[in-house]
Structures are given as structure tokens and as C-alpha cells.
CSV table of C-alpha atoms in Angstrom, one decimal:
chain,number,residue,atom,x,y,z
V,1,UNK,CA,139.9,105.6,89.6
V,2,UNK,CA,141.7,105.7,92.9
V,3,UNK,CA,141.1,107.4,96.3
V,4,UNK,CA,144.2,107.9,98.3
V,5,UNK,CA,145.0,108.9,101.9
V,6,UNK,CA,145.9,112.6,102.4
V,7,UNK,CA,149.4,113.6,103.3
V,8,UNK,CA,148.3,114.3,106.8
V,9,UNK,CA,146.7,110.9,107.2
V,10,UNK,CA,149.8,109.1,105.9
V,11,UNK,CA,151.9,110.5,108.7
V,12,UNK,CA,150.5,108.1,111.3
V,13,UNK,CA,150.2,105.1,109.1
V,14,UNK,CA,152.7,102.2,109.3
V,15,UNK,CA,151.3,100.1,106.5
V,16,UNK,CA,149.2,100.9,103.4
V,17,UNK,CA,147.1,98.5,101.3
V,18,UNK,CA,144.6,99.0,98.4
V,19,UNK,CA,141.2,97.4,98.0
V,20,UNK,CA,138.6,97.6,95.3
V,21,UNK,CA,135.2,98.9,96.3
V,22,UNK,CA,131.9,99.1,94.4
V,23,UNK,CA,130.0,102.3,95.0
V,24,UNK,CA,126.5,103.4,93.9
V,25,UNK,CA,125.6,107.0,93.3
V,26,UNK,CA,122.4,108.5,92.0
V,27,UNK,CA,124.5,111.0,90.1
V,28,UNK,CA,127.3,108.8,88.9
V,29,UNK,CA,125.8,105.4,88.7
V,30,UNK,CA,127.5,102.2,89.8
V,31,UNK,CA,131.3,102.2,89.6
V,32,UNK,CA,134.4,100.5,91.0
V,33,UNK,CA,137.1,102.5,92.9
V,34,UNK,CA,140.5,101.5,94.3
V,35,UNK,CA,140.7,102.7,97.9
V,36,UNK,CA,143.9,103.2,99.7
V,37,UNK,CA,143.7,102.5,103.4
V,38,UNK,CA,146.3,102.4,106.1
V,39,UNK,CA,147.0,100.7,109.4
V,40,UNK,CA,148.4,102.8,112.3
V,41,UNK,CA,151.5,101.8,114.2
V,42,UNK,CA,149.5,99.6,116.7
V,43,UNK,CA,148.1,97.7,113.6
V,44,UNK,CA,144.6,97.8,114.9
V,45,UNK,CA,143.2,101.2,113.8
V,46,UNK,CA,142.3,101.4,110.1
V,47,UNK,CA,142.5,104.8,108.4
V,48,UNK,CA,140.3,105.5,105.3
V,49,UNK,CA,140.6,108.5,103.0
V,50,UNK,CA,138.6,111.5,104.1
V,51,UNK,CA,137.5,111.9,100.4
V,52,UNK,CA,135.8,108.5,100.6
V,53,UNK,CA,133.9,109.2,103.8
V,54,UNK,CA,132.7,112.6,102.4
V,55,UNK,CA,131.1,110.6,99.5
V,56,UNK,CA,129.8,107.5,101.2
V,57,UNK,CA,129.1,106.6,104.9
V,58,UNK,CA,131.6,104.3,106.5
V,59,UNK,CA,131.2,100.7,105.6
V,60,UNK,CA,128.4,101.5,103.0
V,61,UNK,CA,128.3,101.2,99.3
V,62,UNK,CA,125.4,103.7,98.7
V,63,UNK,CA,126.6,107.3,98.6
V,64,UNK,CA,125.0,110.2,100.4
V,65,UNK,CA,123.4,111.5,97.2
V,66,UNK,CA,121.7,108.1,96.8
V,67,UNK,CA,120.4,108.2,100.4
V,68,UNK,CA,118.9,111.7,99.8
V,69,UNK,CA,117.5,110.8,96.4
V,70,UNK,CA,115.7,107.7,97.7
V,71,UNK,CA,114.4,109.6,100.8
V,72,UNK,CA,113.1,112.3,98.5
V,73,UNK,CA,111.5,109.9,96.0
V,74,UNK,CA,109.9,107.9,98.8
V,75,UNK,CA,108.6,110.6,101.2
V,76,UNK,CA,108.3,113.8,99.1
V,77,UNK,CA,107.5,112.5,95.6
V,78,UNK,CA,105.5,109.6,97.1
V,79,UNK,CA,106.8,106.8,94.8
V,80,UNK,CA,106.5,103.1,95.4
V,81,UNK,CA,109.6,101.1,95.9
V,82,UNK,CA,109.5,99.5,92.5
V,83,UNK,CA,109.2,102.9,90.9
V,84,UNK,CA,112.2,104.1,92.8
V,85,UNK,CA,114.1,101.1,91.6
V,86,UNK,CA,113.5,102.1,88.0
V,87,UNK,CA,114.5,105.7,88.7
V,88,UNK,CA,118.0,104.9,90.0
V,89,UNK,CA,121.0,104.3,87.7
V,90,UNK,CA,122.0,101.1,89.5
V,91,UNK,CA,120.4,97.8,90.7
V,92,UNK,CA,118.9,98.0,94.2
V,93,UNK,CA,116.5,95.7,96.1
V,94,UNK,CA,113.2,96.9,97.5
V,95,UNK,CA,114.6,96.2,101.0
V,96,UNK,CA,117.5,98.5,100.4
V,97,UNK,CA,115.2,101.2,99.2
V,98,UNK,CA,113.3,101.0,102.5
V,99,UNK,CA,116.6,101.0,104.4
V,100,UNK,CA,118.0,104.0,102.6
V,101,UNK,CA,114.8,106.0,103.0
V,102,UNK,CA,114.8,105.3,106.8
V,103,UNK,CA,118.5,106.2,107.0
V,104,UNK,CA,117.8,109.5,105.2
V,105,UNK,CA,115.1,110.4,107.7
V,106,UNK,CA,117.7,109.7,110.5
V,107,UNK,CA,120.1,112.2,108.8
V,108,UNK,CA,117.3,114.7,108.4
V,109,UNK,CA,116.5,114.5,112.2
V,110,UNK,CA,120.1,115.0,113.1
V,111,UNK,CA,120.5,117.9,110.7
V,112,UNK,CA,117.4,119.7,112.2
V,113,UNK,CA,118.9,119.1,115.6
V,114,UNK,CA,122.1,120.7,114.5
V,115,UNK,CA,120.2,123.8,113.2
V,116,UNK,CA,118.1,124.4,116.3
V,117,UNK,CA,119.8,127.7,117.0
V,118,UNK,CA,119.1,129.1,113.5
V,119,UNK,CA,115.5,127.7,113.5
V,120,UNK,CA,114.9,129.3,116.9
V,121,UNK,CA,116.0,132.7,115.6
V,122,UNK,CA,113.7,132.3,112.6
V,123,UNK,CA,110.5,131.2,114.5
V,124,UNK,CA,110.9,133.5,117.5
V,125,UNK,CA,110.5,136.8,115.7
V,126,UNK,CA,110.2,139.8,118.1
V,127,UNK,CA,107.1,141.2,116.3
V,128,UNK,CA,104.9,138.2,116.6
V,129,UNK,CA,103.7,135.7,119.4
V,130,UNK,CA,104.9,132.1,119.5
V,131,UNK,CA,101.7,130.1,119.0
V,132,UNK,CA,101.7,126.3,118.8
V,133,UNK,CA,99.3,123.8,117.3
V,134,UNK,CA,99.5,120.3,118.8
V,135,UNK,CA,97.8,117.0,117.9
V,136,UNK,CA,98.4,113.3,117.5
V,137,UNK,CA,97.2,110.6,115.1
V,138,UNK,CA,97.4,106.8,114.8
V,139,UNK,CA,95.8,104.0,112.8
V,140,UNK,CA,94.8,101.9,115.8
V,141,UNK,CA,98.4,100.5,116.0
V,142,UNK,CA,101.1,100.6,118.6
V,143,UNK,CA,102.4,104.1,117.9
V,144,UNK,CA,100.9,107.6,118.0
V,145,UNK,CA,102.5,110.3,115.8
V,146,UNK,CA,102.5,113.4,117.9
V,147,UNK,CA,103.3,116.7,116.2
V,148,UNK,CA,103.9,120.3,117.4
V,149,UNK,CA,103.5,123.0,114.7
V,150,UNK,CA,104.2,126.7,114.6
V,151,UNK,CA,101.0,128.6,113.7
V,152,UNK,CA,102.3,131.4,111.5
V,153,UNK,CA,104.4,129.3,109.1
V,154,UNK,CA,102.6,125.9,109.6
V,155,UNK,CA,106.1,124.3,110.0
V,156,UNK,CA,106.6,121.2,112.2
V,157,UNK,CA,108.7,122.2,115.2
V,158,UNK,CA,108.8,118.8,116.8
V,159,UNK,CA,107.5,115.3,116.0
V,160,UNK,CA,107.8,112.1,118.0
V,161,UNK,CA,106.2,108.6,118.0
V,162,UNK,CA,104.8,107.8,121.4
V,163,UNK,CA,103.0,104.6,122.6
V,164,UNK,CA,99.7,106.4,123.3
V,165,UNK,CA,98.4,110.0,123.5
V,166,UNK,CA,98.9,110.2,127.3
V,167,UNK,CA,99.5,113.2,129.4
V,168,UNK,CA,103.0,112.1,130.7
V,169,UNK,CA,104.5,111.7,127.2
V,170,UNK,CA,102.9,114.8,125.9
V,171,UNK,CA,104.3,116.8,128.8
V,172,UNK,CA,107.8,115.6,127.8
V,173,UNK,CA,107.3,116.7,124.2
V,174,UNK,CA,106.1,120.1,125.3
V,175,UNK,CA,109.0,120.6,127.6
V,176,UNK,CA,111.4,119.5,124.8
V,177,UNK,CA,109.8,122.2,122.6
V,178,UNK,CA,110.3,124.8,125.4
V,179,UNK,CA,114.0,123.8,125.8
V,180,UNK,CA,114.6,124.2,122.1
V,181,UNK,CA,112.6,127.4,121.5
V,182,UNK,CA,110.8,128.9,124.5
V,183,UNK,CA,107.5,128.7,126.3
V,184,UNK,CA,104.7,129.5,123.9
V,185,UNK,CA,102.2,132.4,124.2
V,186,UNK,CA,99.2,130.2,123.3
V,187,UNK,CA,98.3,126.7,122.3
V,188,UNK,CA,95.6,125.6,119.8
V,189,UNK,CA,94.4,122.0,120.1
V,190,UNK,CA,91.3,119.9,120.0
V,191,UNK,CA,89.4,118.8,123.1
V,192,UNK,CA,91.7,115.9,123.9
V,193,UNK,CA,91.7,115.7,127.7
V,194,UNK,CA,95.3,114.4,127.6
V,195,UNK,CA,96.5,117.4,125.6
V,196,UNK,CA,94.7,119.9,127.7
V,197,UNK,CA,96.0,118.3,130.9
V,198,UNK,CA,99.6,118.2,129.5
V,199,UNK,CA,99.5,121.9,128.6
V,200,UNK,CA,98.3,122.8,132.1
V,201,UNK,CA,100.9,120.5,133.7
V,202,UNK,CA,103.7,121.9,131.6
V,203,UNK,CA,102.8,125.6,131.7
V,204,UNK,CA,99.9,126.2,134.0
V,205,UNK,CA,97.4,129.0,133.3
V,206,UNK,CA,100.1,131.3,132.0
V,207,UNK,CA,99.7,129.7,128.5
V,208,UNK,CA,96.1,129.9,127.3
V,209,UNK,CA,94.6,127.0,125.3
V,210,UNK,CA,92.4,127.8,122.4
V,211,UNK,CA,89.9,125.1,121.4
V,212,UNK,CA,89.6,124.0,117.7
V,213,UNK,CA,86.2,125.3,116.8
V,214,UNK,CA,85.7,122.8,114.0
V,215,UNK,CA,86.3,119.8,116.4
V,216,UNK,CA,84.0,121.5,119.0
V,217,UNK,CA,81.2,122.1,116.6
V,218,UNK,CA,81.5,118.6,115.2
V,219,UNK,CA,81.2,117.0,118.6
V,220,UNK,CA,78.4,119.3,119.7
V,221,UNK,CA,76.6,118.7,116.4
V,222,UNK,CA,76.9,115.0,116.9
V,223,UNK,CA,75.3,115.3,120.4
V,224,UNK,CA,72.4,117.2,118.8
V,225,UNK,CA,71.9,115.3,115.6
V,226,UNK,CA,73.6,111.9,115.5
V,227,UNK,CA,71.0,109.8,117.3
V,228,UNK,CA,68.1,111.2,115.3
V,229,UNK,CA,70.1,110.9,112.0
V,230,UNK,CA,70.9,107.3,112.9
V,231,UNK,CA,67.2,106.6,113.2
V,232,UNK,CA,66.7,107.9,109.7
V,233,UNK,CA,69.6,105.8,108.4
V,234,UNK,CA,68.3,102.7,110.2
V,235,UNK,CA,64.8,103.2,108.8
V,236,UNK,CA,66.0,103.8,105.2
V,237,UNK,CA,68.1,100.6,105.4
V,238,UNK,CA,65.3,98.6,107.0
V,239,UNK,CA,63.1,99.5,104.1
V,240,UNK,CA,65.9,98.7,101.6
V,241,UNK,CA,65.2,101.9,99.8
V,242,UNK,CA,68.1,101.9,97.4
V,243,UNK,CA,67.4,98.3,96.2
V,244,UNK,CA,63.7,99.1,95.8
V,245,UNK,CA,64.3,102.3,93.7
V,246,UNK,CA,66.8,100.4,91.6
V,247,UNK,CA,64.3,97.6,90.9
V,248,UNK,CA,61.6,100.1,89.9
V,249,UNK,CA,64.0,102.1,87.7
V,250,UNK,CA,64.8,98.9,85.8
V,251,UNK,CA,61.1,98.2,85.3
V,252,UNK,CA,60.5,101.7,83.9
V,253,UNK,CA,63.5,101.4,81.5
V,254,UNK,CA,62.1,98.1,80.3
V,255,UNK,CA,58.7,99.7,79.8
V,256,UNK,CA,60.2,102.5,77.7
V,257,UNK,CA,61.8,99.9,75.3
V,258,UNK,CA,58.4,98.2,75.0
V,259,UNK,CA,56.2,101.3,74.7
V,260,UNK,CA,55.4,102.9,71.3
V,261,UNK,CA,53.4,105.9,72.7
V,262,UNK,CA,55.8,108.9,72.9
V,263,UNK,CA,53.7,110.6,75.6
V,264,UNK,CA,53.8,107.6,77.8
V,265,UNK,CA,57.5,107.2,77.2
V,266,UNK,CA,58.0,110.8,78.2
V,267,UNK,CA,56.3,110.2,81.6
V,268,UNK,CA,58.3,107.1,82.3
V,269,UNK,CA,61.5,109.0,81.5
V,270,UNK,CA,60.5,111.8,83.8
V,271,UNK,CA,60.0,109.3,86.7
V,272,UNK,CA,63.4,107.7,85.9
V,273,UNK,CA,65.0,111.2,86.1
V,274,UNK,CA,63.3,111.6,89.5
V,275,UNK,CA,64.7,108.3,90.8
V,276,UNK,CA,68.2,109.3,89.5
V,277,UNK,CA,67.9,112.6,91.3
V,278,UNK,CA,66.9,110.9,94.6
V,279,UNK,CA,69.8,108.4,94.3
V,280,UNK,CA,72.2,111.3,93.6
V,281,UNK,CA,71.5,112.7,97.1
V,282,UNK,CA,75.3,112.7,98.0
V,283,UNK,CA,75.8,115.4,95.3
V,284,UNK,CA,74.3,118.0,97.7
V,285,UNK,CA,76.7,117.1,100.5
V,286,UNK,CA,79.8,119.2,101.4
V,287,UNK,CA,82.1,116.3,102.3
V,288,UNK,CA,82.4,117.4,105.9
V,289,UNK,CA,80.6,114.4,107.4
V,290,UNK,CA,78.0,114.2,110.2
V,291,UNK,CA,76.8,116.6,111.6
V,292,UNK,CA,77.7,119.2,108.9
V,293,UNK,CA,76.2,116.8,106.4
V,294,UNK,CA,73.2,114.5,107.1
V,295,UNK,CA,73.3,112.2,104.1
V,296,UNK,CA,70.5,109.9,105.1
V,297,UNK,CA,68.2,112.8,106.0
V,298,UNK,CA,69.0,114.3,102.6
V,299,UNK,CA,68.1,110.9,101.0
V,300,UNK,CA,64.8,110.8,103.0
V,301,UNK,CA,64.0,114.4,102.1
V,302,UNK,CA,64.4,113.7,98.4
V,303,UNK,CA,62.1,110.6,98.7
V,304,UNK,CA,59.5,112.8,100.3
V,305,UNK,CA,59.8,115.4,97.5
V,306,UNK,CA,59.6,112.7,94.9
V,307,UNK,CA,56.4,111.4,96.5
V,308,UNK,CA,54.8,114.8,96.1
V,309,UNK,CA,55.8,115.0,92.4
V,310,UNK,CA,54.3,111.5,91.8
V,311,UNK,CA,51.1,112.6,93.5
V,312,UNK,CA,50.8,115.4,91.0
V,313,UNK,CA,51.4,113.1,88.1
V,314,UNK,CA,48.7,110.7,89.4
V,315,UNK,CA,46.1,113.5,89.5
V,316,UNK,CA,46.3,113.9,85.8
V,317,UNK,CA,44.4,111.6,83.4
V,318,UNK,CA,46.7,108.6,82.6
V,319,UNK,CA,46.5,105.3,80.8
V,320,UNK,CA,45.8,102.3,83.1
V,321,UNK,CA,49.3,100.9,82.6
V,322,UNK,CA,51.0,104.2,83.4
V,323,UNK,CA,48.8,104.8,86.4
V,324,UNK,CA,49.6,101.3,87.8
V,325,UNK,CA,53.4,101.9,87.5
V,326,UNK,CA,53.1,105.3,89.2
V,327,UNK,CA,50.9,104.0,91.9
V,328,UNK,CA,53.2,101.2,92.8
V,329,UNK,CA,56.1,103.6,93.1
V,330,UNK,CA,54.0,106.0,95.1
V,331,UNK,CA,52.8,103.4,97.5
V,332,UNK,CA,56.5,102.5,98.3
V,333,UNK,CA,57.3,106.2,98.9
V,334,UNK,CA,54.3,106.6,101.2
V,335,UNK,CA,55.6,103.5,103.1
V,336,UNK,CA,58.8,105.4,103.8
V,337,UNK,CA,56.8,108.4,105.1
V,338,UNK,CA,54.6,106.2,107.4
V,339,UNK,CA,57.4,103.8,108.6
V,340,UNK,CA,57.3,103.8,112.4
V,341,UNK,CA,60.8,105.1,113.0
V,342,UNK,CA,60.5,107.8,110.2
V,343,UNK,CA,57.0,109.0,110.9
V,344,UNK,CA,57.0,112.8,111.6
V,345,UNK,CA,60.7,112.8,112.0
V,346,UNK,CA,61.3,115.5,109.4
V,347,UNK,CA,60.2,118.5,111.6
V,348,UNK,CA,62.3,117.3,114.5
V,349,UNK,CA,65.5,117.0,112.4
V,350,UNK,CA,64.8,120.4,110.8
V,351,UNK,CA,64.4,122.0,114.2
V,352,UNK,CA,67.7,120.5,115.6
V,353,UNK,CA,69.5,121.3,112.3
V,354,UNK,CA,68.3,124.9,112.5
V,355,UNK,CA,69.5,125.1,116.1
V,356,UNK,CA,72.9,123.7,115.1
V,357,UNK,CA,73.2,126.3,112.4
V,358,UNK,CA,72.5,129.0,114.8
V,359,UNK,CA,75.4,127.8,117.0
V,360,UNK,CA,77.6,127.5,114.0
V,361,UNK,CA,76.8,131.0,112.9
V,362,UNK,CA,77.8,132.2,116.4
V,363,UNK,CA,81.3,130.8,115.7
V,364,UNK,CA,81.2,132.2,112.2
V,365,UNK,CA,82.4,129.0,110.5
V,366,UNK,CA,81.1,128.8,106.9
V,367,UNK,CA,78.2,126.4,106.5
V,368,UNK,CA,77.3,126.0,102.8
V,369,UNK,CA,80.7,125.8,101.1
V,370,UNK,CA,80.5,123.0,98.6
V,371,UNK,CA,83.6,121.1,97.5
V,372,UNK,CA,85.7,122.8,100.1
V,373,UNK,CA,86.5,120.6,103.2
V,374,UNK,CA,86.9,122.5,106.5
V,375,UNK,CA,90.5,121.3,106.7
V,376,UNK,CA,91.5,123.9,104.1
V,377,UNK,CA,90.0,126.9,105.9
V,378,UNK,CA,91.6,129.2,108.5
V,379,UNK,CA,95.0,127.6,108.2
V,380,UNK,CA,97.5,130.1,109.5
V,381,UNK,CA,97.7,132.8,112.1
V,382,UNK,CA,98.1,136.4,110.9
V,383,UNK,CA,98.4,139.9,112.2
V,384,UNK,CA,95.4,142.1,111.8
V,385,UNK,CA,94.6,145.8,112.5
V,386,UNK,CA,90.9,144.9,113.0
V,387,UNK,CA,89.4,145.4,116.4
V,388,UNK,CA,89.8,142.4,118.8
V,389,UNK,CA,86.9,140.0,119.0
V,390,UNK,CA,84.2,141.4,121.2
V,391,UNK,CA,84.2,138.8,123.9
V,392,UNK,CA,81.4,140.4,125.8
V,393,UNK,CA,79.1,140.3,122.8
V,394,UNK,CA,80.2,136.7,122.0
V,395,UNK,CA,79.5,135.5,125.6
V,396,UNK,CA,76.1,137.3,125.6
V,397,UNK,CA,75.0,135.5,122.4
V,398,UNK,CA,76.4,132.2,123.9
V,399,UNK,CA,74.2,132.7,127.0
V,400,UNK,CA,71.2,133.2,124.7
V,401,UNK,CA,72.0,129.9,122.9
V,402,UNK,CA,72.4,128.1,126.3
V,403,UNK,CA,69.0,129.4,127.5
V,404,UNK,CA,67.4,128.2,124.3
V,405,UNK,CA,68.9,124.8,124.8
V,406,UNK,CA,67.7,124.7,128.4
V,407,UNK,CA,64.2,125.5,127.3
V,408,UNK,CA,64.3,122.7,124.6
V,409,UNK,CA,65.6,120.3,127.2
V,410,UNK,CA,62.6,121.0,129.5
V,411,UNK,CA,60.2,120.5,126.6
V,412,UNK,CA,61.8,117.3,125.3
V,413,UNK,CA,61.9,115.3,128.5
V,414,UNK,CA,59.5,112.7,127.0
V,415,UNK,CA,60.9,112.8,123.5
V,416,UNK,CA,63.6,110.6,121.9
V,417,UNK,CA,67.1,111.2,123.2
V,418,UNK,CA,66.3,114.0,125.7
V,419,UNK,CA,70.0,114.1,126.8
V,420,UNK,CA,71.2,115.7,123.5
V,421,UNK,CA,70.3,119.2,124.7
V,422,UNK,CA,71.9,118.6,128.1
V,423,UNK,CA,75.1,117.5,126.6
V,424,UNK,CA,75.3,120.5,124.3
V,425,UNK,CA,74.7,122.8,127.3
V,426,UNK,CA,77.5,121.1,129.2
V,427,UNK,CA,80.0,121.4,126.3
V,428,UNK,CA,79.2,125.1,125.7
V,429,UNK,CA,79.6,126.0,129.4
V,430,UNK,CA,82.8,123.9,129.8
V,431,UNK,CA,84.7,125.5,126.9
V,432,UNK,CA,83.1,129.0,126.7
V,433,UNK,CA,86.3,130.9,127.6
V,434,UNK,CA,88.5,129.0,125.2
V,435,UNK,CA,87.0,130.2,121.9
V,436,UNK,CA,88.8,133.5,121.7
V,437,UNK,CA,90.5,133.9,118.3
V,438,UNK,CA,92.8,136.8,118.9
V,439,UNK,CA,95.9,137.4,121.0
V,440,UNK,CA,97.5,140.7,121.9
V,441,UNK,CA,101.3,140.7,121.7
V,442,UNK,CA,103.6,143.8,122.1
V,443,UNK,CA,100.6,146.0,121.7
V,444,UNK,CA,99.5,144.4,118.4
V,445,UNK,CA,96.5,142.2,117.8
V,446,UNK,CA,97.0,138.9,116.1
V,447,UNK,CA,94.2,136.8,114.7
V,448,UNK,CA,94.6,133.1,115.5
V,449,UNK,CA,93.3,130.2,113.5
V,450,UNK,CA,89.9,129.0,114.6
V,451,UNK,CA,91.0,125.4,114.1
V,452,UNK,CA,94.0,123.2,114.6
V,453,UNK,CA,93.7,122.2,110.9
V,454,UNK,CA,97.5,122.7,110.3
V,455,UNK,CA,98.0,119.4,112.1
V,456,UNK,CA,95.0,117.7,110.5
V,457,UNK,CA,96.1,118.7,107.0
V,458,UNK,CA,99.6,117.4,107.7
V,459,UNK,CA,98.2,114.0,109.0
V,460,UNK,CA,95.9,113.7,106.0
V,461,UNK,CA,98.7,114.5,103.5
V,462,UNK,CA,101.1,111.9,105.0
V,463,UNK,CA,98.3,109.2,105.1
V,464,UNK,CA,97.2,109.9,101.5
V,465,UNK,CA,100.7,109.6,100.3
V,466,UNK,CA,101.2,106.4,102.3
V,467,UNK,CA,98.2,104.8,100.7
V,468,UNK,CA,99.6,105.6,97.4
V,469,UNK,CA,103.2,104.3,98.1
V,470,UNK,CA,102.1,101.2,100.0
V,471,UNK,CA,99.0,100.4,98.1
V,472,UNK,CA,97.2,99.6,101.3
V,473,UNK,CA,94.1,101.2,102.8
V,474,UNK,CA,95.0,100.0,106.4
V,475,UNK,CA,98.0,102.1,107.4
V,476,UNK,CA,98.5,100.5,110.8
V,477,UNK,CA,101.9,98.9,109.9
V,478,UNK,CA,103.1,102.1,108.1
V,479,UNK,CA,102.3,104.4,111.0
V,480,UNK,CA,104.0,102.0,113.5
V,481,UNK,CA,107.2,101.6,111.5
V,482,UNK,CA,107.7,105.0,109.8
V,483,UNK,CA,110.0,107.4,111.8
V,484,UNK,CA,108.4,110.6,112.9
V,485,UNK,CA,111.0,112.6,111.0
V,486,UNK,CA,109.0,111.9,107.8
V,487,UNK,CA,106.6,114.7,108.6
V,488,UNK,CA,109.4,117.2,108.8
V,489,UNK,CA,109.6,116.9,105.0
V,490,UNK,CA,106.3,118.9,104.8
V,491,UNK,CA,108.4,121.9,105.9
V,492,UNK,CA,110.2,121.9,102.6
V,493,UNK,CA,107.5,124.0,101.0
V,494,UNK,CA,108.8,126.8,103.2
V,495,UNK,CA,111.9,128.0,101.3
V,496,UNK,CA,113.3,129.7,104.4
V,497,UNK,CA,113.3,126.4,106.4
V,498,UNK,CA,115.0,124.6,103.5
V,499,UNK,CA,117.7,127.3,103.3
V,500,UNK,CA,118.4,127.1,107.0
V,501,UNK,CA,118.9,123.4,106.7
V,502,UNK,CA,120.9,123.2,103.5
V,503,UNK,CA,122.0,126.7,102.6
V,504,UNK,CA,122.8,127.0,98.8
V,505,UNK,CA,124.3,123.6,98.6
V,506,UNK,CA,122.7,120.2,97.5
V,507,UNK,CA,120.9,118.3,100.3
V,508,UNK,CA,123.3,115.4,100.1
V,509,UNK,CA,126.2,117.6,101.1
V,510,UNK,CA,124.5,118.5,104.3
V,511,UNK,CA,124.0,114.8,105.0
V,512,UNK,CA,127.7,114.2,104.4
């Protein structure tokens, strides 16, 4: 078919010619079209039909709907380039897939910029405070993806790739957010010195910073437990515990196949079950990592429990062959207990672990939630009618914890890693006034998230998807080359955000 100049366009045209173009549309497939174009009186300016440029960008063969479809398939559906090729009704190279997806992100960024006034009206509701969560991530590459989110919706307000997480660049980002929206009422962040300095430089003490309690507890817990847990890990690896248990298990399985006595077979199977239980130590972990989980200490503890069970079996009357097998295993388990770096370590770890749990209870973050990572807890801010957090009571309990740590520091001057208590005291005193989880706004109390997990969840999601789409574990190149606008697509779960951007029309029309 033919696309012609409009009557108005024809008025300034001296000469008209027709050319054949091949266009590619995700809705219509690949087709040829005759395009009428005209030259103005000076003969230099070329005029193309408006209808054409409403369908396809100037000088391009891929239509706006193709640009949107490829962007959606790549960054929302998380498809690989070869999968996208099979989804489209026309031939396209993998390089063109990448180019169209990047082009789509550029259109998205411009579209968001054009809707700043409507987005400002949406986010700055009169009945709630304007609370930001800020954080950055990279994969040890040349770029840091820095993101500012709104706490009540979780939406990305601003995203930018910067060379490093430095104060100067972060200040510019915070000022850009203020120019688009307004100065926030509070900021939630981790303990990054660059971020804390940037907030102070941009807004002074008028904007309070609330520390992510998960990050704080993780760092404090590592001060208390990492060194001693590393000792356990080093000792278990030095003794080659996993290989030794595997070797003994194979021997017992072989003995079962050779043994005709059912009672003996039953004993061997019982010991095999014990070894399997010890080797399955990771099953009792929560997936939160050190210090919330101490995997090698759990491994060590199970070995000690198995040793006690084997002791009981040895006290019963057994055949010589059975007794020999049990004794060999028991001698190895006792070797673990008596190993120089592991000897008497269990009471010390339990004591520090109990102390860490006391501190965690003070912050009221759940401790024994299995199969639920902390990144899924306390996500968004909300209004509450409950009484504000009793800061006096909190500070009083905090003082009690600090006093206990000081006492332990004095008692442990000659022990391993005596600095761990001193570091914990320093951290608690430094951030003690940044743990408040409520904010009063227009006479109403709002409960704030205890963590900046909105940012962490977003980073985790985009990286998981990237590993799927690229097939690579190392995302250094992906994070360095992907435009920051990709993370705005996470806002599409918010129907209101989507409606502000696109209204009731298809997305590609907004791109056009």
C-alpha cells in the first residue's frame, strides 16, 4: 500500500517522488510500502508523510510497536535474544534485538521525563510523608547503578549509572530528585559513608537518615562472630571432614551388601543415616548468610552430636567387626573435638551467638524464619495508629547491651579476637539515634521500613533476570552496558504508574 503526504505538507513541496520501503512491525509482520516524499522549494529539505513517522522512527525500518515489544520481551519477560528472534514475525539479528531494546529504554526514559508533573502529583500526596530509599550496586565493573525509590509504593523515582558510589555524584542525584519532586522528609539507607555524607551535604540535618537495621545487624554480627566462625571453618577444612565422612559412608554401604545378619545391617544403616544427617547441615540454615547463619558451626555441632550417639552404640554389646567400624568413625569424630583450633570452641560461639540474638531481639527482626530471606520482610512504609516507638525504652535497653559488651571486652582481653566487642560497642554508639522506625507527619504517625530492602530486592531481581537472559554468572559487562532506565520497568507492577505513563493506549503509541 501507499503512504502519501498530507494536503498541508504538499503546499510547501516543489517536487514529489515515491520510494519503496520495507517496514517491520511486531503486529503486522514484514511488508513493503510505497512512500511519497517531497522536496521543498530550496530542494534541500525532504518532507516525509506524518503517517509514516507516527508508525516508524525517521530513517528506521523497525516500527514503534517492534521497539516496545523487543524491550518488553528483553527486560520484563527476561527472554534471551534468540528467544526474542523466534517470537517476532520477521527476521532480525541478535545485534538488532540488543539495539531495539536499548532504544526502547531511551524512549522510556524520555517518556518518564515528560510525565514528571503527573508523577510528582501522584507521589507527593498531602496525607503522607515523602520518604526515600537510596542505594547503589555494581558487579566490580566501571559503573554503579544508583537508585532512589519512594518508600510507600516502592517505585523507582530516579536511576543513574555513575562511575563510583562517591559523595559528589550522589549529591547530584539527590538534588535532581529534589528538583523533580521536593526535599524528602526522611531517607532510609545502609551505612555507606558516601551516601550518609551526600544526604548531609544535600539537605543537612533537616532530613533525618534512618539506618537499614538488617545491614547494621549483619555488620555488627560479623564483628562478633565472623572470626570465630572462620576458625571453625578452617578447622573443619583442615581435617577434611566431608571427604572423611563420605569415605566412611561408602565403607558402611559396602558392609551392608556383604553382611547377612539383619541386626548388624540395621546398625550400619543407622550410622549411615547419622552421617547423612550430619552432611545435610545446610538444611537447618535460613539462607541469610553469616552471621544470621553459621554453617560450619552447625556442621561442627552435628559432628559432636553424632559422636555422642556413636558413644552410646559402642557401650552396647557388639560383634567385633561392628565395634571396629564404629570405633574408627568415633575416633575421627573425637579428633574433630580435640583439634587445636576447635577445642572448647563450642561454648564461646554459643555465648557470642546468644549475645547477638539479644541484640537482634532489641531490633525486633525475626530470627528463626526458615525459607524466608530478610529481603522479603518489612518492604514498604505504612500509616499506623499504634503508639510511636518508645525511644526512651529502646535507648535504655541499648545502654544495657552496651554495658554488657563492655564487661565482656574487659574479660576477654587475653582471648582470641578481643576487638570484636569493642567494634560492636563503637557501632551501637555511632548509629544509636538512627534506628527510629516511625515518623510523624501532619499529626499522623507513619511506620517506616526497618530496612532498605526495596532497593536490595530490585537489584536482586534485575541481576537474576540478567543471568537468565545472558547465561552468564559474571554480570560485570551487563551492568556496565545496560542503561539505568531498565530498572524503571519494575514500576510497571504499579498500575497507577503504568497509567500515568501510557493512559489507556498501547505503550508503543506513547513511544511514537
